Amino acid sequence: MQRETRIANYVLGVLSTLALLLLSLPLSTPVRSLKAAMGYVLDPLSYHGEAGYARLAGAPERIRRLLEADIENERLHAELRRNEWLTTTVSSLSLENERLRRALALKIPGVRSPVWAHVLERDPVHWYRSVVVDAGSDRGISLNDPVLGPRNGKLVAAGRVVDVRPNTSTVLLLTDEGASVAAYLSLGTLEGLVQGQDGPNLRMNYLNAEVQLSTGDLVYTSPTSSTFPPDVLIGHVARVNPRDPFLAFQSVEVSPAADASSLQELIVLRSSAPAHAKLAASLETAP
Amino acid sequence: MRSVFRTTIIFVGAMCLQWWWNTHLAYWGAGPQFLLVLTVLVAARRGTVTAMLAGFVWGLYLDVARAELFGASALTLTLIAYGVGVVRRQVDLRAAGPLATMTFIITWAAFLCHGLIGLIFKKSFEWSGPVVIIATPFLNAGAIAVASLLWEIGGER
């Protein structure tokens, strides 16, 4: 015990002297060097500690997102299984349709392959005119390809491709003043021409002047449309314009199903296969 | 080897804990002073010399973050370790009750020591504020009770 006490006294003396020296000479070079050295050694503790804490603090959120992703993955798997059956049914119907068209000597429409594209930019001055998407000729996009947009799980008409670059394309929206598409009204199958007005709504012209029109009627692309596949939803009748006694037709205001102001992703129906697919096909067929 | 590893873990872990609590959980500046608490605990369990050495380095760690009075915490923790070593000969500090009481008193002694060091070397008494002065002894007493329990569970001497 005596020895331990003596050692403790010595250590106390040494450490106290050292501490008093540090306190007495705060601006001297050795003290400042020691402080700098201590900071150099101990600063990583708080630096890496904070980084580790930030990582751990974000862990519950990441785990929650992981669990949500897992649940969504399960749901999508189930949906995919259901869709496999749907795809089989559709392809079977498509084959039957083609066989019947051949039997009736009708023109067989060209096969289109869809490709998803993200909206890259839009002209803020002309909001309803066009958007640029991140798919170009590299993905088989060609001029006048129809473009659809998702709306409540369904695909609706959005516009057509008017400019194709290697990696991007410009899509002229239906709401643009220069855009038009042949369409029909679901009730009565009245044919007309839907035209953009550089605003949120469209205008459907050339409707039979004698027919009684009503709001809420759905507007679909016509089989006579040269750009769009038939029966794609365009929108619904928002207002019936008063009849003009000097015109032989009447018109309606159409509220588009694809909201031009909130388009994020679009689907382009390619009329041609992508270049690399063509190349692969040519290689496969080569002797 | 295992003992050295454990000691290193406790030594570095205490500094990490003190930093983390001060940064994220301290309110109005009040929070347990884990380094002071562990200095007292080490002095009570492992002896004065070990506690003084650990307390001195822990004190320097606290002082590095301060703009002035570099060495004040080192001196305070060294003196606390020595003081506990002296008391340890008279009082059984292995029990949680005396240890908590001792820590409670020592916390105020530490504030006083800091104040006096400031008065001597900076010509102004280092006042930590009423909330800190009142709350910290209770927090330290609670912390040492928990630390003592963990020390026992961990099988430390």
Short mmCIF file of C-alpha atoms in Angstrom, two decimals:
data_model
loop_
_atom_site.label_atom_id
_atom_site.label_comp_id
_atom_site.label_asym_id
_atom_site.label_seq_id
_atom_site.Cartn_x
_atom_site.Cartn_y
_atom_site.Cartn_z
CA MET A 1 0.00 0.00 0.00
CA GLN A 2 2.87 2.34 0.91
CA ARG A 3 4.50 1.71 -2.48
CA GLU A 4 1.28 2.29 -4.35
CA THR A 5 0.68 5.54 -2.50
CA ARG A 6 4.20 6.69 -3.27
CA ILE A 7 3.81 5.92 -6.96
CA ALA A 8 0.42 7.67 -6.98
CA ASN A 9 2.03 10.74 -5.42
CA TYR A 10 4.81 10.77 -8.01
CA VAL A 11 2.34 10.36 -10.87
CA LEU A 12 0.14 13.11 -9.43
CA GLY A 13 3.17 15.38 -9.18
CA VAL A 14 4.25 14.72 -12.75
CA LEU A 15 0.79 15.02 -14.29
CA SER A 16 -0.17 18.10 -12.25
CA THR A 17 3.09 19.81 -13.20
CA LEU A 18 2.46 18.95 -16.82
CA ALA A 19 -1.11 20.26 -16.67
CA LEU A 20 0.01 23.45 -14.92
CA LEU A 21 2.69 23.96 -17.57
CA LEU A 22 0.07 23.58 -20.27
CA LEU A 23 -2.15 26.08 -18.49
CA SER A 24 0.67 28.54 -17.80
CA LEU A 25 2.17 28.61 -21.26
CA PRO A 26 -0.78 28.37 -23.64
CA LEU A 27 0.94 30.34 -26.39
CA SER A 28 4.34 28.64 -26.25
CA THR A 29 5.37 26.53 -29.20
CA PRO A 30 5.55 23.17 -27.38
CA VAL A 31 2.06 23.61 -25.87
CA ARG A 32 0.56 24.70 -29.17
CA SER A 33 2.32 21.80 -30.90
CA LEU A 34 0.98 19.38 -28.31
CA LYS A 35 -2.52 20.74 -28.72
CA ALA A 36 -2.23 20.48 -32.50
CA ALA A 37 -0.92 16.92 -32.19
CA MET A 38 -3.76 15.97 -29.82
CA GLY A 39 -6.24 17.48 -32.21
CA TYR A 40 -4.65 15.59 -35.08
CA VAL A 41 -4.93 12.31 -33.18
CA LEU A 42 -8.39 12.86 -31.67
CA ASP A 43 -10.24 14.74 -34.38
CA PRO A 44 -10.82 11.60 -36.48
CA LEU A 45 -12.80 10.26 -33.53
CA SER A 46 -15.48 12.90 -33.89
CA TYR A 47 -15.18 13.10 -37.68
CA HIS A 48 -15.65 9.38 -38.28
CA GLY A 49 -18.04 9.20 -35.34
CA GLU A 50 -20.32 11.74 -36.99
CA ALA A 51 -20.09 9.92 -40.32
CA GLY A 52 -20.93 6.64 -38.63
CA TYR A 53 -23.76 8.22 -36.67
CA ALA A 54 -25.21 9.71 -39.85
CA ARG A 55 -25.04 6.30 -41.46
CA LEU A 56 -26.70 4.60 -38.49
CA ALA A 57 -29.30 7.35 -38.11
CA GLY A 58 -30.37 6.73 -41.71
CA ALA A 59 -30.55 2.97 -41.19
CA PRO A 60 -34.20 2.73 -40.02
CA GLU A 61 -35.34 4.73 -43.03
CA ARG A 62 -33.28 2.53 -45.36
CA ILE A 63 -34.64 -0.62 -43.72
CA ARG A 64 -38.19 0.71 -44.10
CA ARG A 65 -37.57 1.41 -47.78
CA LEU A 66 -36.03 -2.02 -48.20
CA LEU A 67 -39.10 -3.67 -46.66
CA GLU A 68 -41.39 -1.58 -48.83
CA ALA A 69 -39.37 -2.55 -51.89
CA ASP A 70 -39.66 -6.20 -50.91
CA ILE A 71 -43.45 -5.92 -50.52
CA GLU A 72 -43.68 -4.10 -53.85
CA ASN A 73 -41.48 -6.73 -55.44
CA GLU A 74 -43.84 -9.48 -54.24
CA ARG A 75 -46.82 -7.55 -55.57
CA LEU A 76 -45.14 -6.97 -58.92
CA HIS A 77 -44.23 -10.65 -59.15
CA ALA A 78 -47.88 -11.56 -58.67
CA GLU A 79 -48.90 -8.93 -61.23
CA LEU A 80 -46.32 -10.26 -63.67
CA ARG A 81 -47.71 -13.79 -63.29
CA ARG A 82 -51.20 -12.46 -64.03
CA ASN A 83 -49.85 -10.50 -67.00
CA GLU A 84 -48.19 -13.59 -68.44
CA TRP A 85 -51.63 -15.07 -68.91
CA LEU A 86 -52.88 -11.78 -70.34
CA THR A 87 -49.96 -11.64 -72.78
CA THR A 88 -50.69 -15.17 -73.94
CA THR A 89 -54.35 -14.27 -74.46
CA VAL A 90 -53.47 -11.08 -76.33
CA SER A 91 -50.99 -12.78 -78.63
CA SER A 92 -53.52 -15.53 -79.32
CA LEU A 93 -56.16 -12.91 -80.17
CA SER A 94 -53.66 -11.00 -82.25
CA LEU A 95 -52.89 -14.11 -84.30
CA GLU A 96 -56.60 -14.79 -84.71
CA ASN A 97 -57.15 -11.18 -85.77
CA GLU A 98 -54.37 -11.38 -88.33
CA ARG A 99 -55.78 -14.66 -89.72
CA LEU A 100 -59.24 -13.16 -90.04
CA ARG A 101 -57.86 -10.00 -91.69
CA ARG A 102 -56.05 -12.16 -94.21
CA ALA A 103 -59.25 -14.12 -94.82
CA LEU A 104 -61.15 -10.87 -95.44
CA ALA A 105 -58.27 -9.43 -97.53
CA LEU A 106 -57.93 -6.45 -95.18
CA LYS A 107 -54.69 -4.52 -94.79
CA ILE A 108 -52.64 -5.86 -91.88
CA PRO A 109 -51.36 -3.04 -89.66
CA GLY A 110 -47.62 -2.83 -89.08
CA VAL A 111 -46.29 -4.29 -85.85
CA ARG A 112 -45.07 -1.65 -83.42
CA SER A 113 -42.72 -2.23 -80.52
CA PRO A 114 -42.98 0.02 -77.47
CA VAL A 115 -40.10 1.74 -75.74
CA TRP A 116 -40.29 3.77 -72.52
CA ALA A 117 -38.63 7.15 -72.39
CA HIS A 118 -38.22 9.79 -69.71
CA VAL A 119 -39.11 13.41 -70.29
CA LEU A 120 -35.82 15.30 -70.26
CA GLU A 121 -36.95 18.85 -70.75
CA ARG A 122 -39.79 21.02 -71.89
CA ASP A 123 -39.98 24.53 -73.17
CA PRO A 124 -41.17 26.67 -70.24
CA VAL A 125 -42.44 29.37 -72.58
CA HIS A 126 -44.47 26.92 -74.65
CA TRP A 127 -45.55 24.48 -71.96
CA TYR A 128 -48.19 22.70 -74.02
CA ARG A 129 -46.21 22.35 -77.21
CA SER A 130 -43.44 19.78 -76.98
CA VAL A 131 -41.17 17.77 -74.73
CA VAL A 132 -37.77 16.21 -75.27
CA VAL A 133 -37.39 12.55 -74.31
CA ASP A 134 -34.27 10.47 -73.69
CA ALA A 135 -34.74 8.04 -76.56
CA GLY A 136 -33.53 8.67 -80.06
CA SER A 137 -32.50 6.85 -83.17
CA ASP A 138 -30.22 4.65 -81.05
CA ARG A 139 -33.34 3.03 -79.64
CA GLY A 140 -35.15 2.75 -82.92
CA ILE A 141 -37.26 5.89 -82.70
CA SER A 142 -38.24 7.33 -86.04
CA LEU A 143 -40.15 10.33 -87.29
CA ASN A 144 -43.94 10.39 -86.67
CA ASP A 145 -43.87 7.52 -84.19
CA PRO A 146 -46.93 7.84 -81.93
CA VAL A 147 -46.29 8.63 -78.27
CA LEU A 148 -48.54 7.52 -75.43
CA GLY A 149 -48.56 8.52 -71.80
CA PRO A 150 -49.67 6.61 -68.70
CA ARG A 151 -52.85 7.72 -66.95
CA ASN A 152 -54.45 5.69 -64.13
CA GLY A 153 -52.83 2.48 -65.32
CA LYS A 154 -53.91 3.00 -68.94
CA LEU A 155 -52.03 4.36 -71.93
CA VAL A 156 -53.48 7.44 -73.53
CA ALA A 157 -52.49 9.49 -76.56
CA ALA A 158 -49.85 12.12 -75.84
CA GLY A 159 -48.28 13.20 -79.13
CA ARG A 160 -45.97 12.18 -81.95
CA VAL A 161 -42.25 12.34 -82.65
CA VAL A 162 -41.29 15.31 -84.80
CA ASP A 163 -37.53 15.37 -84.43
CA VAL A 164 -35.14 12.46 -83.91
CA ARG A 165 -31.56 12.84 -82.74
CA PRO A 166 -29.09 10.06 -81.85
CA ASN A 167 -30.03 9.95 -78.14
CA THR A 168 -33.07 12.20 -77.82
CA SER A 169 -36.28 12.98 -79.63
CA THR A 170 -38.73 15.85 -79.63
CA VAL A 171 -42.36 14.95 -79.08
CA LEU A 172 -45.03 17.30 -80.38
CA LEU A 173 -47.84 17.14 -77.84
CA LEU A 174 -51.47 16.89 -78.87
CA THR A 175 -52.04 20.21 -77.16
CA ASP A 176 -49.75 21.99 -79.63
CA GLU A 177 -51.55 24.18 -82.11
CA GLY A 178 -50.04 22.28 -85.03
CA ALA A 179 -51.00 18.82 -83.74
CA SER A 180 -54.05 17.00 -84.98
CA VAL A 181 -55.33 13.46 -84.92
CA ALA A 182 -58.35 11.75 -86.46
CA ALA A 183 -60.68 10.67 -83.68
CA TYR A 184 -64.15 9.41 -82.89
CA LEU A 185 -66.59 9.88 -80.05
CA SER A 186 -67.46 6.76 -78.10
CA LEU A 187 -71.23 7.44 -78.20
CA GLY A 188 -72.39 7.26 -81.78
CA THR A 189 -68.89 6.71 -83.17
CA LEU A 190 -68.85 10.17 -84.71
CA GLU A 191 -65.62 10.90 -86.56
CA GLY A 192 -63.84 14.22 -86.27
CA LEU A 193 -60.43 15.86 -86.09
CA VAL A 194 -58.90 16.65 -82.72
CA GLN A 195 -56.62 19.68 -82.83
CA GLY A 196 -54.39 21.33 -80.24
CA GLN A 197 -54.94 24.91 -79.15
CA ASP A 198 -51.66 25.72 -77.32
CA GLY A 199 -53.55 25.39 -74.08
CA PRO A 200 -54.65 22.67 -71.70
CA ASN A 201 -57.69 21.68 -73.83
CA LEU A 202 -58.13 20.30 -77.33
CA ARG A 203 -60.77 21.05 -79.92
CA MET A 204 -62.61 18.40 -81.94
CA ASN A 205 -63.90 19.77 -85.25
CA TYR A 206 -65.89 18.51 -88.20
CA LEU A 207 -68.56 16.70 -86.19
CA ASN A 208 -71.89 16.13 -87.82
CA ALA A 209 -74.01 19.26 -87.28
CA GLU A 210 -77.23 17.32 -86.80
CA VAL A 211 -76.11 15.11 -83.95
CA GLN A 212 -76.86 15.87 -80.31
CA LEU A 213 -73.54 15.97 -78.42
CA SER A 214 -73.04 15.72 -74.69
CA THR A 215 -70.23 16.39 -72.25
CA GLY A 216 -68.33 13.48 -70.74
CA ASP A 217 -68.32 11.53 -73.97
CA LEU A 218 -64.98 9.78 -74.49
CA VAL A 219 -62.76 10.54 -77.46
CA TYR A 220 -60.60 7.81 -79.02
CA THR A 221 -58.15 7.74 -81.89
CA SER A 222 -59.77 6.70 -85.13
CA PRO A 223 -58.74 3.66 -87.18
CA THR A 224 -58.26 6.17 -90.00
CA SER A 225 -55.46 7.93 -88.12
CA SER A 226 -52.19 7.67 -90.00
CA THR A 227 -50.10 8.08 -86.86
CA PHE A 228 -51.87 6.51 -83.90
CA PRO A 229 -53.12 2.97 -83.47
CA PRO A 230 -56.93 2.87 -83.24
CA ASP A 231 -58.97 3.09 -80.02
CA VAL A 232 -56.42 4.90 -77.90
CA LEU A 233 -58.06 7.26 -75.44
CA ILE A 234 -57.49 10.96 -76.19
CA GLY A 235 -59.76 12.52 -73.59
CA HIS A 236 -63.35 13.39 -72.88
CA VAL A 237 -65.72 16.09 -74.06
CA ALA A 238 -65.49 18.96 -71.62
CA ARG A 239 -67.82 21.40 -73.39
CA VAL A 240 -70.02 21.43 -76.45
CA ASN A 241 -69.48 24.62 -78.42
CA PRO A 242 -72.56 26.53 -79.56
CA ARG A 243 -73.55 25.77 -83.11
CA ASP A 244 -72.39 28.25 -85.74
CA PRO A 245 -75.15 28.74 -88.36
CA PHE A 246 -72.50 29.54 -90.99
CA LEU A 247 -70.63 26.22 -90.53
CA ALA A 248 -71.71 22.84 -91.74
CA PHE A 249 -70.25 21.09 -88.70
CA GLN A 250 -70.10 21.52 -84.97
CA SER A 251 -67.17 21.29 -82.53
CA VAL A 252 -66.47 20.35 -78.92
CA GLU A 253 -63.81 21.15 -76.34
CA VAL A 254 -61.88 18.03 -75.32
CA SER A 255 -60.07 17.68 -72.03
CA PRO A 256 -57.02 15.53 -72.82
CA ALA A 257 -56.47 12.37 -70.81
CA ALA A 258 -52.70 12.94 -70.86
CA ASP A 259 -51.95 15.94 -68.70
CA ALA A 260 -49.30 17.78 -70.70
CA SER A 261 -48.06 19.62 -67.62
CA SER A 262 -47.23 16.52 -65.61
CA LEU A 263 -45.76 14.09 -68.10
CA GLN A 264 -42.79 12.21 -66.62
CA GLU A 265 -42.53 9.04 -68.68
CA LEU A 266 -43.80 8.33 -72.15
CA ILE A 267 -44.05 5.26 -74.30
CA VAL A 268 -43.04 5.54 -77.95
CA LEU A 269 -44.51 3.01 -80.32
CA ARG A 270 -41.64 2.30 -82.67
CA SER A 271 -42.49 1.50 -86.23
CA SER A 272 -38.91 0.33 -86.87
CA ALA A 273 -36.69 -1.98 -84.87
CA PRO A 274 -33.64 -0.45 -83.15
CA ALA A 275 -30.42 -0.38 -85.11
CA HIS A 276 -28.71 -2.93 -82.88
CA ALA A 277 -31.71 -5.26 -83.16
CA LYS A 278 -31.58 -4.94 -86.92
CA LEU A 279 -27.87 -5.68 -86.83
CA ALA A 280 -28.44 -8.72 -84.60
CA ALA A 281 -31.19 -9.91 -86.92
CA SER A 282 -28.96 -9.48 -89.97
CA LEU A 283 -26.15 -11.37 -88.25
CA GLU A 284 -28.53 -14.17 -87.35
CA THR A 285 -29.75 -14.48 -90.91
CA ALA A 286 -26.26 -14.20 -92.39
CA PRO A 287 -24.90 -17.51 -93.80
CA MET B 1 -4.00 -9.53 -24.28
CA ARG B 2 -7.75 -9.65 -23.67
CA SER B 3 -7.40 -7.18 -20.80
CA VAL B 4 -5.45 -4.75 -22.99
CA PHE B 5 -8.11 -5.03 -25.66
CA ARG B 6 -10.88 -4.39 -23.15
CA THR B 7 -9.05 -1.43 -21.65
CA THR B 8 -8.53 0.07 -25.10
CA ILE B 9 -12.22 -0.41 -25.92
CA ILE B 10 -13.29 1.27 -22.68
CA PHE B 11 -10.75 4.06 -23.15
CA VAL B 12 -11.73 4.95 -26.72
CA GLY B 13 -15.41 4.04 -26.23
CA ALA B 14 -15.69 6.51 -23.35
CA MET B 15 -14.41 9.33 -25.54
CA CYS B 16 -16.80 8.34 -28.33
CA LEU B 17 -19.73 8.17 -25.93
CA GLN B 18 -18.89 11.55 -24.43
CA TRP B 19 -18.61 13.15 -27.87
CA TRP B 20 -21.85 11.52 -29.11
CA TRP B 21 -23.87 12.50 -26.06
CA ASN B 22 -22.55 16.08 -26.02
CA THR B 23 -23.25 16.45 -29.74
CA HIS B 24 -26.65 14.82 -30.00
CA LEU B 25 -28.31 14.42 -26.61
CA ALA B 26 -27.19 17.26 -24.34
CA TYR B 27 -29.91 19.80 -23.55
CA TRP B 28 -29.05 23.27 -22.23
CA GLY B 29 -25.47 22.00 -22.03
CA ALA B 30 -26.44 19.46 -19.36
CA GLY B 31 -25.47 15.86 -19.84
CA PRO B 32 -23.59 13.15 -17.98
CA GLN B 33 -19.84 13.64 -17.86
CA PHE B 34 -18.91 10.12 -18.83
CA LEU B 35 -15.16 10.76 -18.73
CA LEU B 36 -15.40 12.10 -15.17
CA VAL B 37 -17.66 9.21 -14.20
CA LEU B 38 -15.28 6.65 -15.66
CA THR B 39 -12.29 8.31 -14.01
CA VAL B 40 -14.05 7.89 -10.67
CA LEU B 41 -15.03 4.31 -11.50
CA VAL B 42 -11.52 3.35 -12.65
CA ALA B 43 -10.05 4.96 -9.54
CA ALA B 44 -12.48 3.01 -7.36
CA ARG B 45 -11.95 -0.31 -9.14
CA ARG B 46 -8.48 -0.34 -10.68
CA GLY B 47 -6.52 2.04 -8.55
CA THR B 48 -5.35 5.61 -8.46
CA VAL B 49 -2.42 5.50 -10.88
CA THR B 50 -4.39 3.96 -13.76
CA ALA B 51 -7.23 6.40 -13.16
CA MET B 52 -4.88 9.39 -13.08
CA LEU B 53 -3.23 8.41 -16.36
CA ALA B 54 -6.56 7.73 -18.06
CA GLY B 55 -8.10 10.87 -16.58
CA PHE B 56 -5.18 13.00 -17.74
CA VAL B 57 -5.52 11.83 -21.37
CA TRP B 58 -9.31 12.06 -21.27
CA GLY B 59 -8.91 15.56 -19.89
CA LEU B 60 -6.62 16.50 -22.76
CA TYR B 61 -9.26 15.14 -25.13
CA LEU B 62 -11.84 17.45 -23.54
CA ASP B 63 -9.38 20.35 -23.59
CA VAL B 64 -8.62 19.97 -27.29
CA ALA B 65 -12.17 21.07 -28.06
CA ARG B 66 -11.79 24.22 -25.93
CA ALA B 67 -10.38 27.47 -27.21
CA GLU B 68 -8.50 28.24 -24.01
CA LEU B 69 -7.37 26.78 -20.71
CA PHE B 70 -5.72 23.82 -22.40
CA GLY B 71 -4.89 21.44 -19.55
CA ALA B 72 -7.72 22.46 -17.18
CA SER B 73 -9.76 19.29 -17.63
CA ALA B 74 -6.60 17.17 -17.57
CA LEU B 75 -5.62 18.66 -14.21
CA THR B 76 -9.15 18.35 -12.83
CA LEU B 77 -9.57 14.69 -13.78
CA THR B 78 -6.09 13.87 -12.45
CA LEU B 79 -6.93 15.48 -9.11
CA ILE B 80 -10.31 13.71 -9.04
CA ALA B 81 -8.63 10.34 -9.61
CA TYR B 82 -6.19 11.07 -6.82
CA GLY B 83 -8.97 12.23 -4.50
CA VAL B 84 -11.02 9.11 -5.13
CA GLY B 85 -7.92 7.03 -4.47
CA VAL B 86 -7.57 8.70 -1.09
CA VAL B 87 -11.25 8.24 -0.22
CA ARG B 88 -11.14 4.64 -1.41
CA ARG B 89 -8.91 3.76 1.53
CA GLN B 90 -11.57 4.91 3.97
CA VAL B 91 -14.85 4.11 2.17
CA ASP B 92 -15.94 1.02 0.27
CA LEU B 93 -16.51 2.41 -3.19
CA ARG B 94 -17.42 -0.92 -4.79
CA ALA B 95 -21.04 -0.49 -3.71
CA ALA B 96 -23.21 1.63 -6.00
CA GLY B 97 -24.61 3.89 -3.25
CA PRO B 98 -21.36 5.34 -1.89
CA LEU B 99 -19.99 5.55 -5.42
CA ALA B 100 -22.98 7.58 -6.63
CA THR B 101 -22.79 9.87 -3.58
CA MET B 102 -19.06 10.30 -4.11
CA THR B 103 -19.63 11.17 -7.79
CA PHE B 104 -22.38 13.61 -6.87
CA ILE B 105 -20.03 15.53 -4.57
CA ILE B 106 -17.03 15.22 -6.89
CA THR B 107 -19.00 16.74 -9.77
CA TRP B 108 -19.48 19.94 -7.82
CA ALA B 109 -15.85 19.78 -6.76
CA ALA B 110 -14.91 19.50 -10.44
CA PHE B 111 -16.99 22.58 -11.28
CA LEU B 112 -15.32 24.45 -8.45
CA CYS B 113 -11.87 23.29 -9.59
CA HIS B 114 -12.60 24.42 -13.15
CA GLY B 115 -13.83 27.77 -11.87
CA LEU B 116 -10.71 28.30 -9.80
CA ILE B 117 -8.41 27.29 -12.65
CA GLY B 118 -10.20 29.87 -14.79
CA LEU B 119 -9.83 32.45 -12.04
CA ILE B 120 -6.09 31.80 -11.77
CA PHE B 121 -5.16 31.46 -15.43
CA LYS B 122 -7.81 33.58 -17.11
CA LYS B 123 -8.67 36.01 -14.37
CA SER B 124 -12.34 35.05 -14.49
CA PHE B 125 -14.27 32.34 -12.69
CA GLU B 126 -15.38 29.63 -15.13
CA TRP B 127 -19.15 29.50 -14.56
CA SER B 128 -20.99 26.70 -16.36
CA GLY B 129 -24.50 28.03 -15.81
CA PRO B 130 -27.22 27.09 -13.29
CA VAL B 131 -28.82 24.29 -15.34
CA VAL B 132 -25.51 22.50 -15.82
CA ILE B 133 -24.43 23.02 -12.20
CA ILE B 134 -27.71 21.65 -10.85
CA ALA B 135 -28.46 18.84 -13.31
CA THR B 136 -25.03 17.38 -13.99
CA PRO B 137 -24.34 15.92 -10.49
CA PHE B 138 -27.61 13.97 -10.66
CA LEU B 139 -26.88 12.78 -14.18
CA ASN B 140 -23.35 11.77 -13.21
CA ALA B 141 -24.62 9.89 -10.13
CA GLY B 142 -27.07 8.00 -12.30
CA ALA B 143 -24.43 7.36 -14.96
CA ILE B 144 -21.97 5.91 -12.48
CA ALA B 145 -24.62 3.58 -11.05
CA VAL B 146 -25.27 2.26 -14.56
CA ALA B 147 -21.56 2.16 -15.42
CA SER B 148 -20.84 0.25 -12.20
CA LEU B 149 -23.53 -2.28 -13.06
CA LEU B 150 -22.14 -2.72 -16.58
CA TRP B 151 -18.65 -3.02 -15.12
CA GLU B 152 -19.87 -5.91 -12.95
CA ILE B 153 -21.72 -7.54 -15.84
CA GLY B 154 -18.63 -7.18 -18.03
CA GLY B 155 -16.63 -9.08 -15.43
CA GLU B 156 -14.17 -6.27 -14.86
CA ARG B 157 -12.32 -6.12 -11.57
#
